[in-house]
PDB file of C-alpha atoms in Angstrom:
ATOM      1  CA  MET X   1      12.470  -9.730-133.331  1.00 40.00           C
ATOM      2  CA  GLY X   2      15.338  -9.025-130.877  1.00 44.00           C
ATOM      3  CA  LYS X   3      16.360  -5.841-132.667  1.00 43.00           C
ATOM      4  CA  MET X   4      12.772  -4.606-132.812  1.00 38.00           C
ATOM      5  CA  ARG X   5      12.441  -5.315-129.053  1.00 42.00           C
ATOM      6  CA  GLU X   6      15.623  -3.310-128.363  1.00 45.00           C
ATOM      7  CA  GLU X   7      14.225  -0.368-130.339  1.00 41.00           C
ATOM      8  CA  MET X   8      10.944  -0.537-128.390  1.00 43.00           C
ATOM      9  CA  ASP X   9      12.869  -0.624-125.093  1.00 49.00           C
ATOM     10  CA  ARG X  10      14.849   2.493-126.044  1.00 52.00           C
ATOM     11  CA  GLU X  11      11.635   4.435-126.603  1.00 59.00           C
ATOM     12  CA  VAL X  12      10.365   3.816-123.048  1.00 62.00           C
ATOM     13  CA  PRO X  13      11.773   6.296-120.497  1.00 69.00           C
ATOM     14  CA  LEU X  14      13.761   4.736-117.648  1.00 67.00           C
ATOM     15  CA  GLU X  15      11.357   6.205-115.062  1.00 73.00           C
ATOM     16  CA  THR X  16       8.469   4.374-116.727  1.00 75.00           C
ATOM     17  CA  LYS X  17      10.394   1.098-116.643  1.00 79.00           C
ATOM     18  CA  ILE X  18      11.183   1.530-112.935  1.00 82.00           C
ATOM     19  CA  ASP X  19       7.523   2.415-112.239  1.00 84.00           C
ATOM     20  CA  ASP X  20       6.481  -0.798-114.038  1.00 84.00           C
ATOM     21  CA  LEU X  21       8.922  -2.827-111.926  1.00 86.00           C
ATOM     22  CA  TYR X  22       7.553  -1.324-108.718  1.00 89.00           C
ATOM     23  CA  ARG X  23       4.062  -2.326-109.831  1.00 88.00           C
ATOM     24  CA  LEU X  24       5.313  -5.901-110.277  1.00 88.00           C
ATOM     25  CA  ILE X  25       6.834  -5.979-106.767  1.00 91.00           C
ATOM     26  CA  ALA X  26       4.047  -3.996-105.059  1.00 90.00           C
ATOM     27  CA  ASP X  27       2.818  -7.035-103.106  1.00 89.00           C
ATOM     28  CA  ILE X  28       6.266  -8.436-102.318  1.00 92.00           C
ATOM     29  CA  ASP X  29       7.506  -7.462 -98.873  1.00 90.00           C
ATOM     30  CA  ILE X  30      10.894  -9.159 -99.047  1.00 95.00           C
ATOM     31  CA  ALA X  31      13.641  -9.064-101.666  1.00 97.00           C
ATOM     32  CA  MET X  32      16.523 -11.516-101.735  1.00 98.00           C
ATOM     33  CA  LEU X  33      19.796  -9.569-102.003  1.00 98.00           C
ATOM     34  CA  THR X  34      22.889 -11.401-103.250  1.00 98.00           C
ATOM     35  CA  THR X  35      26.375 -10.043-102.533  1.00 97.00           C
ATOM     36  CA  ARG X  36      29.866 -11.448-103.041  1.00 97.00           C
ATOM     37  CA  ARG X  37      32.157 -12.182-100.088  1.00 94.00           C
ATOM     38  CA  PRO X  38      35.891 -11.386-100.331  1.00 92.00           C
ATOM     39  CA  ASP X  39      36.587 -15.118-100.924  1.00 94.00           C
ATOM     40  CA  GLY X  40      34.335 -14.993-104.019  1.00 94.00           C
ATOM     41  CA  MET X  41      31.416 -16.931-102.550  1.00 96.00           C
ATOM     42  CA  LEU X  42      27.907 -15.535-103.042  1.00 97.00           C
ATOM     43  CA  VAL X  43      25.652 -14.769-100.065  1.00 96.00           C
ATOM     44  CA  THR X  44      21.899 -14.142-100.308  1.00 97.00           C
ATOM     45  CA  ARG X  45      19.897 -12.406 -97.582  1.00 97.00           C
ATOM     46  CA  PRO X  46      16.309 -11.238 -97.169  1.00 96.00           C
ATOM     47  CA  MET X  47      15.818  -7.463 -97.209  1.00 96.00           C
ATOM     48  CA  GLY X  48      12.657  -5.452 -96.576  1.00 93.00           C
ATOM     49  CA  THR X  49      11.331  -3.872 -99.761  1.00 88.00           C
ATOM     50  CA  GLN X  50      11.122  -0.098 -99.365  1.00 92.00           C
ATOM     51  CA  LYS X  51       8.787   2.330-101.120  1.00 92.00           C
ATOM     52  CA  GLN X  52       9.965   3.812-104.403  1.00 92.00           C
ATOM     53  CA  GLN X  53      12.006   6.993-103.905  1.00 93.00           C
ATOM     54  CA  PRO X  54      14.131   9.071-106.313  1.00 92.00           C
ATOM     55  CA  VAL X  55      17.248   8.375-104.199  1.00 94.00           C
ATOM     56  CA  ALA X  56      17.931   5.135-106.178  1.00 94.00           C
ATOM     57  CA  ASP X  57      16.217   2.605-108.442  1.00 93.00           C
ATOM     58  CA  PHE X  58      15.813   0.291-105.420  1.00 95.00           C
ATOM     59  CA  TRP X  59      16.899   0.904-101.845  1.00 96.00           C
ATOM     60  CA  PHE X  60      17.065  -0.825 -98.486  1.00 97.00           C
ATOM     61  CA  VAL X  61      17.932  -0.002 -94.912  1.00 97.00           C
ATOM     62  CA  THR X  62      20.528  -2.110 -93.119  1.00 96.00           C
ATOM     63  CA  ASP X  63      22.702  -2.198 -90.045  1.00 96.00           C
ATOM     64  CA  ALA X  64      25.907  -0.291 -90.853  1.00 95.00           C
ATOM     65  CA  GLY X  65      27.938  -2.815 -88.849  1.00 93.00           C
ATOM     66  CA  THR X  66      26.990  -5.949 -90.796  1.00 94.00           C
ATOM     67  CA  GLU X  67      29.218  -8.108 -92.979  1.00 93.00           C
ATOM     68  CA  LYS X  68      27.121  -7.239 -96.034  1.00 94.00           C
ATOM     69  CA  VAL X  69      28.268  -3.607 -95.784  1.00 95.00           C
ATOM     70  CA  ASP X  70      31.901  -4.804 -95.764  1.00 94.00           C
ATOM     71  CA  GLU X  71      31.175  -7.073 -98.751  1.00 95.00           C
ATOM     72  CA  LEU X  72      29.545  -4.231-100.677  1.00 96.00           C
ATOM     73  CA  THR X  73      32.450  -1.925 -99.958  1.00 93.00           C
ATOM     74  CA  ALA X  74      34.774  -4.508-101.529  1.00 94.00           C
ATOM     75  CA  ASP X  75      32.443  -5.384-104.436  1.00 97.00           C
ATOM     76  CA  PRO X  76      29.364  -3.217-105.124  1.00 97.00           C
ATOM     77  CA  HIS X  77      27.751  -5.661-107.593  1.00 98.00           C
ATOM     78  CA  VAL X  78      24.436  -7.088-106.371  1.00 98.00           C
ATOM     79  CA  SER X  79      21.510  -9.137-107.513  1.00 97.00           C
ATOM     80  CA  LEU X  80      17.955  -8.678-106.243  1.00 97.00           C
ATOM     81  CA  ALA X  81      15.305 -11.351-106.634  1.00 97.00           C
ATOM     82  CA  TYR X  82      11.576 -10.927-106.083  1.00 96.00           C
ATOM     83  CA  ILE X  83       8.825 -13.517-106.523  1.00 94.00           C
ATOM     84  CA  ASN X  84       5.111 -13.210-105.976  1.00 92.00           C
ATOM     85  CA  SER X  85       4.004 -16.685-104.899  1.00 89.00           C
ATOM     86  CA  LYS X  86       0.344 -15.842-105.631  1.00 88.00           C
ATOM     87  CA  THR X  87       0.812 -14.787-109.259  1.00 86.00           C
ATOM     88  CA  PHE X  88       4.156 -16.458-110.094  1.00 86.00           C
ATOM     89  CA  GLU X  89       5.428 -13.099-111.345  1.00 88.00           C
ATOM     90  CA  TRP X  90       9.101 -12.490-110.646  1.00 91.00           C
ATOM     91  CA  VAL X  91      11.777  -9.839-111.035  1.00 91.00           C
ATOM     92  CA  SER X  92      15.559 -10.232-111.149  1.00 93.00           C
ATOM     93  CA  VAL X  93      17.697  -7.083-110.917  1.00 93.00           C
ATOM     94  CA  SER X  94      21.467  -6.881-111.421  1.00 94.00           C
ATOM     95  CA  GLY X  95      23.139  -3.666-110.452  1.00 95.00           C
ATOM     96  CA  THR X  96      25.558  -1.800-108.281  1.00 97.00           C
ATOM     97  CA  VAL X  97      25.024  -0.477-104.794  1.00 97.00           C
ATOM     98  CA  ARG X  98      26.155   2.618-102.967  1.00 97.00           C
ATOM     99  CA  VAL X  99      26.254   2.440 -99.177  1.00 97.00           C
ATOM    100  CA  SER X 100      25.071   5.699 -97.623  1.00 97.00           C
ATOM    101  CA  ARG X 101      25.281   6.784 -94.016  1.00 96.00           C
ATOM    102  CA  ASP X 102      24.021  10.284 -94.827  1.00 96.00           C
ATOM    103  CA  ARG X 103      21.976  11.263 -91.754  1.00 95.00           C
ATOM    104  CA  GLU X 104      19.817  13.786 -93.614  1.00 96.00           C
ATOM    105  CA  THR X 105      18.779  11.235 -96.250  1.00 96.00           C
ATOM    106  CA  ILE X 106      18.151   8.579 -93.596  1.00 96.00           C
ATOM    107  CA  ARG X 107      15.922  10.977 -91.629  1.00 95.00           C
ATOM    108  CA  LYS X 108      14.041  11.893 -94.814  1.00 96.00           C
ATOM    109  CA  LEU X 109      13.382   8.239 -95.772  1.00 95.00           C
ATOM    110  CA  TYR X 110      12.852   6.947 -92.223  1.00 95.00           C
ATOM    111  CA  SER X 111       9.818   4.769 -91.501  1.00 93.00           C
ATOM    112  CA  ASP X 112       8.561   3.568 -88.104  1.00 93.00           C
ATOM    113  CA  SER X 113       8.500   0.062 -89.620  1.00 91.00           C
ATOM    114  CA  TRP X 114      12.306  -0.007 -89.372  1.00 93.00           C
ATOM    115  CA  LYS X 115      11.896  -0.562 -85.620  1.00 93.00           C
ATOM    116  CA  LEU X 116      10.902  -4.155 -86.443  1.00 89.00           C
ATOM    117  CA  TRP X 117      14.517  -4.834 -87.473  1.00 89.00           C
ATOM    118  CA  PHE X 118      16.173  -2.350 -85.118  1.00 94.00           C
ATOM    119  CA  PRO X 119      14.796  -2.803 -81.605  1.00 92.00           C
ATOM    120  CA  ASP X 120      15.449  -0.261 -78.865  1.00 93.00           C
ATOM    121  CA  GLU X 121      18.859  -1.015 -77.312  1.00 95.00           C
ATOM    122  CA  GLY X 122      18.869   2.153 -75.237  1.00 94.00           C
ATOM    123  CA  GLY X 123      20.447   5.546 -75.779  1.00 94.00           C
ATOM    124  CA  ASP X 124      20.610   6.690 -79.382  1.00 93.00           C
ATOM    125  CA  ARG X 125      20.206   3.059 -80.576  1.00 95.00           C
ATOM    126  CA  ASP X 126      16.432   3.358 -80.211  1.00 94.00           C
ATOM    127  CA  GLY X 127      15.295   2.457 -83.745  1.00 93.00           C
ATOM    128  CA  GLY X 128      14.397   6.108 -84.346  1.00 94.00           C
ATOM    129  CA  PRO X 129      15.484   8.299 -87.276  1.00 93.00           C
ATOM    130  CA  ASP X 130      18.821   9.213 -85.624  1.00 95.00           C
ATOM    131  CA  ASP X 131      19.815   5.640 -84.754  1.00 96.00           C
ATOM    132  CA  PRO X 132      23.520   5.325 -85.712  1.00 96.00           C
ATOM    133  CA  ARG X 133      23.052   1.708 -86.832  1.00 96.00           C
ATOM    134  CA  PHE X 134      21.213   2.787 -90.001  1.00 96.00           C
ATOM    135  CA  ALA X 135      22.857   2.680 -93.414  1.00 97.00           C
ATOM    136  CA  LEU X 136      21.116   2.786 -96.771  1.00 97.00           C
ATOM    137  CA  LEU X 137      21.834   0.430 -99.652  1.00 97.00           C
ATOM    138  CA  LEU X 138      21.105   2.410-102.823  1.00 97.00           C
ATOM    139  CA  VAL X 139      20.840   0.071-105.801  1.00 97.00           C
ATOM    140  CA  ASP X 140      21.252   1.356-109.350  1.00 94.00           C
ATOM    141  CA  ALA X 141      19.797  -1.200-111.767  1.00 92.00           C
ATOM    142  CA  VAL X 142      21.984  -2.200-114.712  1.00 91.00           C
ATOM    143  CA  SER X 143      19.970  -5.165-115.987  1.00 88.00           C
ATOM    144  CA  VAL X 144      16.431  -6.328-115.212  1.00 88.00           C
ATOM    145  CA  VAL X 145      14.708  -9.547-116.208  1.00 87.00           C
ATOM    146  CA  TYR X 146      11.139 -10.328-115.176  1.00 86.00           C
ATOM    147  CA  GLY X 147       8.228 -12.616-115.826  1.00 85.00           C
ATOM    148  CA  LYS X 148       4.682 -11.298-115.871  1.00 82.00           C
ATOM    149  CA  ARG X 149       1.636 -13.468-115.544  1.00 74.00           C
ATOM    150  CA  ASN X 150      -0.263 -13.787-118.774  1.00 69.00           C
ATOM    151  CA  LYS X 151      -2.249 -16.855-117.764  1.00 57.00           C
ATOM    152  CA  SER X 152      -4.319 -17.786-114.750  1.00 57.00           C
ATOM    153  CA  LYS X 153      -2.538 -19.510-111.859  1.00 54.00           C
ATOM    154  CA  PRO X 154      -4.364 -22.852-112.378  1.00 53.00           C
ATOM    155  CA  HIS X 155      -3.493 -22.732-116.097  1.00 50.00           C
ATOM    156  CA  ALA X 156       0.161 -22.060-115.253  1.00 48.00           C
ATOM    157  CA  LEU X 157       0.191 -24.958-112.761  1.00 51.00           C
ATOM    158  CA  ILE X 158      -1.260 -27.300-115.384  1.00 51.00           C
ATOM    159  CA  GLU X 159       1.460 -26.229-117.830  1.00 48.00           C
ATOM    160  CA  ILE X 160       4.167 -26.758-115.196  1.00 49.00           C
ATOM    161  CA  ALA X 161       2.796 -30.237-114.414  1.00 49.00           C
ATOM    162  CA  ARG X 162       2.532 -31.050-118.119  1.00 51.00           C
ATOM    163  CA  THR X 163       6.145 -29.942-118.641  1.00 50.00           C
ATOM    164  CA  LEU X 164       7.372 -32.119-115.775  1.00 52.00           C
ATOM    165  CA  VAL X 165       5.513 -35.156-117.127  1.00 54.00           C
ATOM    166  CA  SER X 166       6.671 -34.667-120.717  1.00 53.00           C
ATOM    167  CA  ARG X 167      10.175 -33.453-119.699  1.00 49.00           C
ATOM    168  CA  GLU X 168       9.910 -30.628-122.239  1.00 49.00           C
TER     169      GLU X 168
END
C-alpha cells in the first residue's frame, strides 16, 4: 500500500498539493512556527497566516529585528503547525525558510492588516509598505503531514472518548 501511495503522490503536481493544503488552512488565521535557537532549544511562536502567493509555499511577515530572524539565519529549518479547532483538521509542515528584506517584494505583498502587528511609531516606522521593520519569511515545504476530517465532529469526539476509556 505504501508504494502505491508514493506512486499516486508522484502523479499529483506540487502546485495542486499546495492548493489542497491552502484549502485545509483556509479558516486558520494563525500558524505556529517552530525555530531552533543557537543553543539547540526549540521555540514556537504564533504567526499570521498570509494568502497564498507564488513567492514561496508558505510565507509570513515579521519584524526584521527579532530573535527569530537571527535563529533562522543560523538554522533555516522550520516547522509550521495548523489546527482547525472546529473540524479537527490539522497540517504539519517541515521545511526551510529564506529571510527576505527585498523592498519591492514586500511592497507587492503588503496588506493593511500588517498594521495590527506593526503600529505607527512615527517616521518611516508607520506600518505602511515602506516600513523598514518588515522582513518576509519564505517557507519552502520539504515534508507535509495532515489530517482531514472524514467523520462528523460529534462522531470524532465519541471515538476520542472511547479511546481514552479503553486506552487503545
